[in-house]
CSV table of C-alpha atoms in Angstrom, one decimal:
chain,number,residue,atom,x,y,z
A,1,MET,CA,14.7,29.4,-32.5
A,2,HIS,CA,13.0,28.6,-29.2
A,3,PRO,CA,15.0,29.5,-26.1
A,4,THR,CA,16.3,26.6,-24.1
A,5,ILE,CA,14.3,26.1,-20.9
A,6,GLN,CA,16.4,25.5,-17.9
A,7,ARG,CA,14.9,23.2,-15.3
A,8,SER,CA,16.0,22.6,-11.8
A,9,PRO,CA,16.8,19.1,-10.6
A,10,TRP,CA,13.6,19.1,-8.6
A,11,GLN,CA,11.6,20.0,-11.6
A,12,ILE,CA,13.2,17.2,-13.6
A,13,GLN,CA,12.6,14.8,-10.8
A,14,ARG,CA,8.9,15.9,-10.6
A,15,ASP,CA,8.4,15.5,-14.3
A,16,VAL,CA,10.1,12.1,-14.5
A,17,ILE,CA,7.9,10.7,-11.6
A,18,ARG,CA,4.7,12.2,-13.1
A,19,ALA,CA,5.5,10.7,-16.5
A,20,LEU,CA,6.3,7.3,-15.0
A,21,MET,CA,3.0,7.4,-13.0
A,22,ILE,CA,1.0,8.1,-16.2
A,23,ARG,CA,2.9,5.3,-18.0
A,24,GLU,CA,2.2,2.9,-15.1
A,25,MET,CA,-1.5,3.7,-15.1
A,26,LYS,CA,-1.8,3.1,-18.8
A,27,THR,CA,0.2,-0.2,-18.8
A,28,ARG,CA,-1.6,-1.4,-15.7
A,29,PHE,CA,-5.2,-0.5,-16.5
A,30,GLY,CA,-5.3,0.4,-20.2
A,31,LYS,CA,-5.0,-3.1,-21.5
A,32,TRP,CA,-7.9,-4.5,-19.5
A,33,ARG,CA,-11.5,-4.3,-20.8
A,34,LEU,CA,-12.7,-2.9,-17.5
A,35,GLY,CA,-9.8,-0.5,-17.4
A,36,TYR,CA,-9.7,2.0,-14.6
A,37,ALA,CA,-12.8,0.5,-13.0
A,38,TRP,CA,-10.5,-2.2,-11.6
A,39,VAL,CA,-9.3,0.3,-9.1
A,40,LEU,CA,-12.6,0.0,-7.3
A,41,LEU,CA,-13.6,-3.5,-8.4
A,42,GLU,CA,-10.7,-5.2,-6.5
A,43,PRO,CA,-11.5,-3.8,-3.1
A,44,ALA,CA,-15.2,-4.1,-3.8
A,45,MET,CA,-14.9,-7.9,-4.4
A,46,HIS,CA,-12.9,-8.3,-1.2
A,47,ILE,CA,-15.5,-6.4,0.8
A,48,LEU,CA,-18.5,-8.2,-0.8
A,49,LEU,CA,-17.0,-11.6,-0.1
A,50,LEU,CA,-16.3,-10.8,3.6
A,51,VAL,CA,-19.7,-9.1,4.1
A,52,ALA,CA,-21.4,-12.1,2.5
A,53,ILE,CA,-19.6,-14.5,4.8
A,54,PHE,CA,-20.4,-12.6,8.0
A,55,SER,CA,-24.0,-11.9,6.8
A,56,PHE,CA,-24.4,-15.7,6.3
A,57,LEU,CA,-23.3,-16.1,9.9
A,58,GLY,CA,-26.1,-13.7,10.9
A,59,ARG,CA,-24.2,-11.3,13.1
A,60,GLU,CA,-22.7,-7.8,13.0
A,61,PHE,CA,-19.0,-8.2,13.2
A,62,TYR,CA,-18.1,-5.2,15.4
A,63,PRO,CA,-20.8,-3.5,17.5
A,64,GLY,CA,-21.8,-0.1,16.2
A,65,ILE,CA,-19.9,-0.3,12.9
A,66,PRO,CA,-21.5,-1.8,9.8
A,67,THR,CA,-19.6,-4.8,8.6
A,68,ALA,CA,-18.9,-3.3,5.1
A,69,LEU,CA,-17.2,-0.3,6.7
A,70,PHE,CA,-15.3,-2.4,9.1
A,71,MET,CA,-13.9,-4.5,6.2
A,72,LEU,CA,-13.1,-1.4,4.2
A,73,GLY,CA,-10.9,-0.1,7.0
A,74,GLY,CA,-8.9,-3.3,6.8
A,75,ILE,CA,-8.9,-4.1,3.1
A,76,ALA,CA,-7.9,-0.7,1.7
A,77,PRO,CA,-4.6,-0.4,3.7
A,78,PHE,CA,-3.8,-4.1,3.2
A,79,LEU,CA,-4.1,-3.8,-0.6
A,80,PHE,CA,-1.7,-0.8,-0.6
A,81,PHE,CA,0.8,-3.0,1.3
A,82,ASN,CA,0.2,-6.0,-1.0
A,83,HIS,CA,0.7,-3.9,-4.1
A,84,CYS,CA,3.9,-2.2,-2.8
A,85,PHE,CA,5.2,-5.7,-2.1
A,86,SER,CA,4.5,-7.1,-5.6
A,87,LYS,CA,5.2,-3.9,-7.6
A,88,GLY,CA,8.5,-3.3,-5.7
A,89,LEU,CA,9.8,-6.8,-6.7
A,90,ALA,CA,9.1,-6.1,-10.4
A,91,ALA,CA,10.0,-2.4,-10.5
A,92,VAL,CA,13.4,-2.8,-12.2
A,93,SER,CA,12.6,-5.5,-14.7
A,94,ALA,CA,9.4,-3.7,-15.8
A,95,ASN,CA,11.2,-0.5,-16.5
A,96,ARG,CA,14.6,-1.6,-17.6
A,97,GLY,CA,14.4,-0.1,-21.1
A,98,LEU,CA,13.9,3.3,-19.6
A,99,PHE,CA,17.1,3.4,-17.7
A,100,ASN,CA,19.0,4.2,-20.9
A,101,TYR,CA,17.7,7.7,-20.4
A,102,ARG,CA,20.1,9.7,-18.2
A,103,GLN,CA,17.4,11.2,-16.0
A,104,LEU,CA,15.8,7.9,-15.0
A,105,ARG,CA,17.0,5.7,-12.2
A,106,PRO,CA,15.4,2.6,-10.5
A,107,PHE,CA,14.5,4.9,-7.6
A,108,ASP,CA,12.2,6.8,-9.9
A,109,ALA,CA,10.4,3.6,-11.0
A,110,VAL,CA,9.9,2.5,-7.4
A,111,ILE,CA,8.7,5.9,-6.0
A,112,SER,CA,6.3,6.4,-9.0
A,113,ARG,CA,4.8,2.9,-8.4
A,114,VAL,CA,4.4,3.5,-4.6
A,115,LEU,CA,2.9,7.0,-5.1
A,116,LEU,CA,0.4,5.6,-7.6
A,117,GLU,CA,-0.6,2.9,-5.2
A,118,PHE,CA,-1.0,5.4,-2.5
A,119,VAL,CA,-3.2,7.7,-4.6
A,120,ILE,CA,-5.3,4.6,-5.6
A,121,TYR,CA,-5.5,3.6,-1.9
A,122,ILE,CA,-6.6,7.0,-0.6
A,123,GLY,CA,-8.9,7.6,-3.5
A,124,SER,CA,-10.7,4.2,-3.2
A,125,LEU,CA,-11.0,4.6,0.6
A,126,ALA,CA,-12.7,8.0,0.2
A,127,ILE,CA,-14.9,6.8,-2.6
A,128,PHE,CA,-16.2,3.8,-0.7
A,129,TRP,CA,-16.6,5.8,2.5
A,130,PHE,CA,-18.8,8.4,0.8
A,131,GLY,CA,-20.5,5.8,-1.4
A,132,PHE,CA,-21.5,3.7,1.6
A,133,ARG,CA,-22.9,6.9,3.3
A,134,TRP,CA,-25.0,7.5,0.1
A,135,PHE,CA,-26.7,4.1,0.8
A,136,ASP,CA,-27.1,4.9,4.6
A,137,ILE,CA,-24.3,2.6,5.6
A,138,SER,CA,-22.3,4.9,8.0
A,139,ALA,CA,-20.7,5.3,11.3
A,140,PRO,CA,-19.6,8.4,13.2
A,141,PHE,CA,-16.2,9.7,12.0
A,142,ASN,CA,-13.5,10.1,14.6
A,143,ASN,CA,-10.1,11.6,14.0
A,144,PHE,CA,-8.8,13.1,10.7
A,145,LEU,CA,-5.4,14.0,12.0
A,146,LEU,CA,-4.8,10.5,13.2
A,147,LEU,CA,-5.6,9.2,9.7
A,148,VAL,CA,-3.2,11.7,8.1
A,149,ALA,CA,-0.3,10.8,10.5
A,150,ALA,CA,-0.9,7.1,10.2
A,151,ASN,CA,-1.0,7.2,6.4
A,152,LEU,CA,2.1,9.3,6.1
A,153,ALA,CA,4.0,6.8,8.2
A,154,PHE,CA,2.5,4.0,6.1
A,155,LEU,CA,3.6,5.7,2.9
A,156,GLY,CA,7.1,5.8,4.2
A,157,PHE,CA,6.9,2.1,5.2
A,158,GLY,CA,5.6,1.1,1.8
A,159,LEU,CA,8.4,3.1,0.0
A,160,GLY,CA,11.1,1.5,2.2
A,161,LEU,CA,9.7,-1.9,1.6
A,162,ALA,CA,9.5,-1.4,-2.2
A,163,LEU,CA,13.0,-0.1,-2.4
A,164,THR,CA,14.3,-3.1,-0.5
A,165,LEU,CA,12.3,-5.5,-2.6
A,166,CYS,CA,13.4,-3.9,-5.9
A,167,VAL,CA,17.0,-4.8,-5.1
A,168,ILE,CA,16.1,-8.3,-3.8
A,169,GLY,CA,13.8,-9.0,-6.8
A,170,GLU,CA,16.6,-8.1,-9.2
A,171,ARG,CA,19.5,-9.7,-7.5
A,172,TYR,CA,17.6,-12.8,-6.5
A,173,PRO,CA,14.8,-13.3,-9.1
A,174,GLU,CA,13.7,-16.6,-7.6
A,175,VAL,CA,12.5,-14.7,-4.5
A,176,ALA,CA,9.6,-13.4,-6.5
A,177,LYS,CA,8.3,-17.0,-6.8
A,178,PHE,CA,8.0,-17.1,-3.0
A,179,ALA,CA,6.2,-13.8,-2.7
A,180,PRO,CA,2.7,-15.3,-2.3
A,181,VAL,CA,4.1,-17.5,0.6
A,182,ILE,CA,4.6,-14.2,2.5
A,183,GLN,CA,1.6,-12.2,1.2
A,184,ARG,CA,-1.2,-14.7,1.7
A,185,PRO,CA,-0.5,-15.3,5.4
A,186,MET,CA,-0.2,-11.6,6.0
A,187,TYR,CA,-3.9,-11.3,4.9
A,188,PHE,CA,-4.8,-13.4,7.8
A,189,LEU,CA,-2.3,-12.0,10.3
A,190,SER,CA,-2.9,-8.2,9.7
A,191,GLY,CA,-6.4,-7.7,11.1
A,192,VAL,CA,-8.1,-7.3,7.7
A,193,PHE,CA,-11.3,-9.0,8.9
A,194,PHE,CA,-10.8,-9.0,12.7
A,195,SER,CA,-9.8,-6.7,15.5
A,196,LEU,CA,-6.9,-7.5,17.8
A,197,GLU,CA,-9.1,-7.0,20.9
A,198,GLN,CA,-11.3,-9.9,19.7
A,199,LEU,CA,-8.5,-12.4,19.9
A,200,PRO,CA,-7.2,-14.1,23.0
A,201,GLU,CA,-4.5,-12.1,24.8
A,202,GLU,CA,-1.9,-14.8,24.4
A,203,PHE,CA,-1.7,-14.0,20.7
A,204,HIS,CA,-1.3,-10.2,21.1
A,205,PRO,CA,2.5,-10.2,21.7
A,206,TYR,CA,3.1,-12.1,18.5
A,207,LEU,CA,0.7,-10.3,16.2
A,208,SER,CA,1.6,-6.8,17.5
A,209,TRP,CA,5.0,-7.1,15.8
A,210,ASN,CA,3.2,-6.6,12.5
A,211,PRO,CA,3.3,-3.0,11.4
A,212,VAL,CA,0.4,-3.6,8.9
A,213,LEU,CA,-1.8,-4.7,11.7
A,214,HIS,CA,-1.1,-1.4,13.6
A,215,MET,CA,-1.9,0.5,10.4
A,216,ILE,CA,-5.2,-1.2,10.0
A,217,GLU,CA,-6.1,-0.7,13.7
A,218,LEU,CA,-5.1,3.0,13.4
A,219,THR,CA,-7.2,3.4,10.2
A,220,ARG,CA,-10.2,2.1,12.0
A,221,SER,CA,-9.5,4.2,15.0
A,222,GLY,CA,-9.4,7.3,12.8
A,223,LEU,CA,-12.4,6.4,10.8
A,224,PHE,CA,-14.8,5.2,13.5
A,225,ALA,CA,-15.6,7.0,16.7
A,226,GLY,CA,-17.0,3.7,18.1
A,227,TYR,CA,-13.8,1.7,17.4
A,228,HIS,CA,-11.6,1.0,20.4
A,229,GLY,CA,-8.2,0.4,18.8
A,230,LYS,CA,-6.5,0.3,22.2
A,231,PHE,CA,-3.7,-1.9,20.9
A,232,ALA,CA,-2.8,0.3,18.0
A,233,ASN,CA,0.5,2.2,18.4
A,234,LEU,CA,1.2,5.1,16.1
A,235,ASN,CA,4.8,5.5,17.5
A,236,TYR,CA,5.5,1.8,16.7
A,237,LEU,CA,4.2,2.3,13.1
A,238,ALA,CA,6.3,5.5,12.7
A,239,MET,CA,9.4,3.8,14.0
A,240,SER,CA,8.8,0.8,11.7
A,241,ALA,CA,8.4,3.1,8.8
A,242,LEU,CA,11.6,5.0,9.7
A,243,VAL,CA,13.7,1.9,10.0
A,244,THR,CA,12.2,0.3,6.9
A,245,LEU,CA,12.7,3.4,4.8
A,246,ALA,CA,16.3,3.9,6.1
A,247,PHE,CA,17.2,0.3,5.4
A,248,GLY,CA,15.6,0.5,1.9
A,249,LEU,CA,17.5,3.7,1.0
A,250,LEU,CA,20.8,2.1,2.3
A,251,VAL,CA,20.3,-1.1,0.3
A,252,TYR,CA,19.3,0.9,-2.8
A,253,ARG,CA,22.3,3.3,-2.4
A,254,ALA,CA,24.7,0.3,-2.3
A,255,GLN,CA,23.2,-1.5,-5.3
A,256,TRP,CA,21.6,1.0,-7.7
A,257,ARG,CA,24.5,1.0,-10.2
A,258,ASP,CA,24.3,-2.8,-10.4
A,259,LEU,CA,20.5,-2.5,-11.0
A,260,VAL,CA,21.1,-0.3,-14.0
A,261,ARG,CA,23.9,-2.4,-15.5
A,262,SER,CA,22.4,-5.8,-14.9
A,263,ARG,CA,20.6,-7.5,-17.8
């Protein structure tokens, strides 16, 4: 007989999340003909469309930074936010059958989805950055530590958002129908294809409440030495992440038993 292997709670949690991430990858990409190539095709299509529009206008969008790189710095973080929003809403319903296993809870489904999106986001950002350099589309790099700090805060923000939405999406399923009403305007309000400094100052107090805009500004500030993200605020992003994560954990803590029992 084989001896029983005793695992610590942390080892069990690690194995559960890893298994859920693998399952999520297979169900998300395995059924499509292009499969895992979609990880790069989605941001590539956004970048190509925006580059084509501004090339048609016949001007470089931001001085000293190629338009493709400028758009990459906005599209990659926004897609992470967008996917955390949509995947968080459906996290419970998509994994309901797994909650019959004692080790699995809705929290595991949410965190595995957010971590997978974060890995995809960081991986695609790095691949496109070095891919553009291969084709001599480059700009001087600025601050690696700023990128690390901003992305850790953004990961916390995405997790808190997804935890909140997993409860809302399960308790109020009709909310999912209104998700595009929120997500689409955010594309135009988060600085994906513009810099805050290019807008009239009277709009700054309103747009600067948006944590995603700060993340995009900080990403560009970290990536490009020539980018002057003087309106980006790392402290505001970190505080937004802390508040969102704390609220998400509190809401989840209060409702997680109902999420498991509901049908």
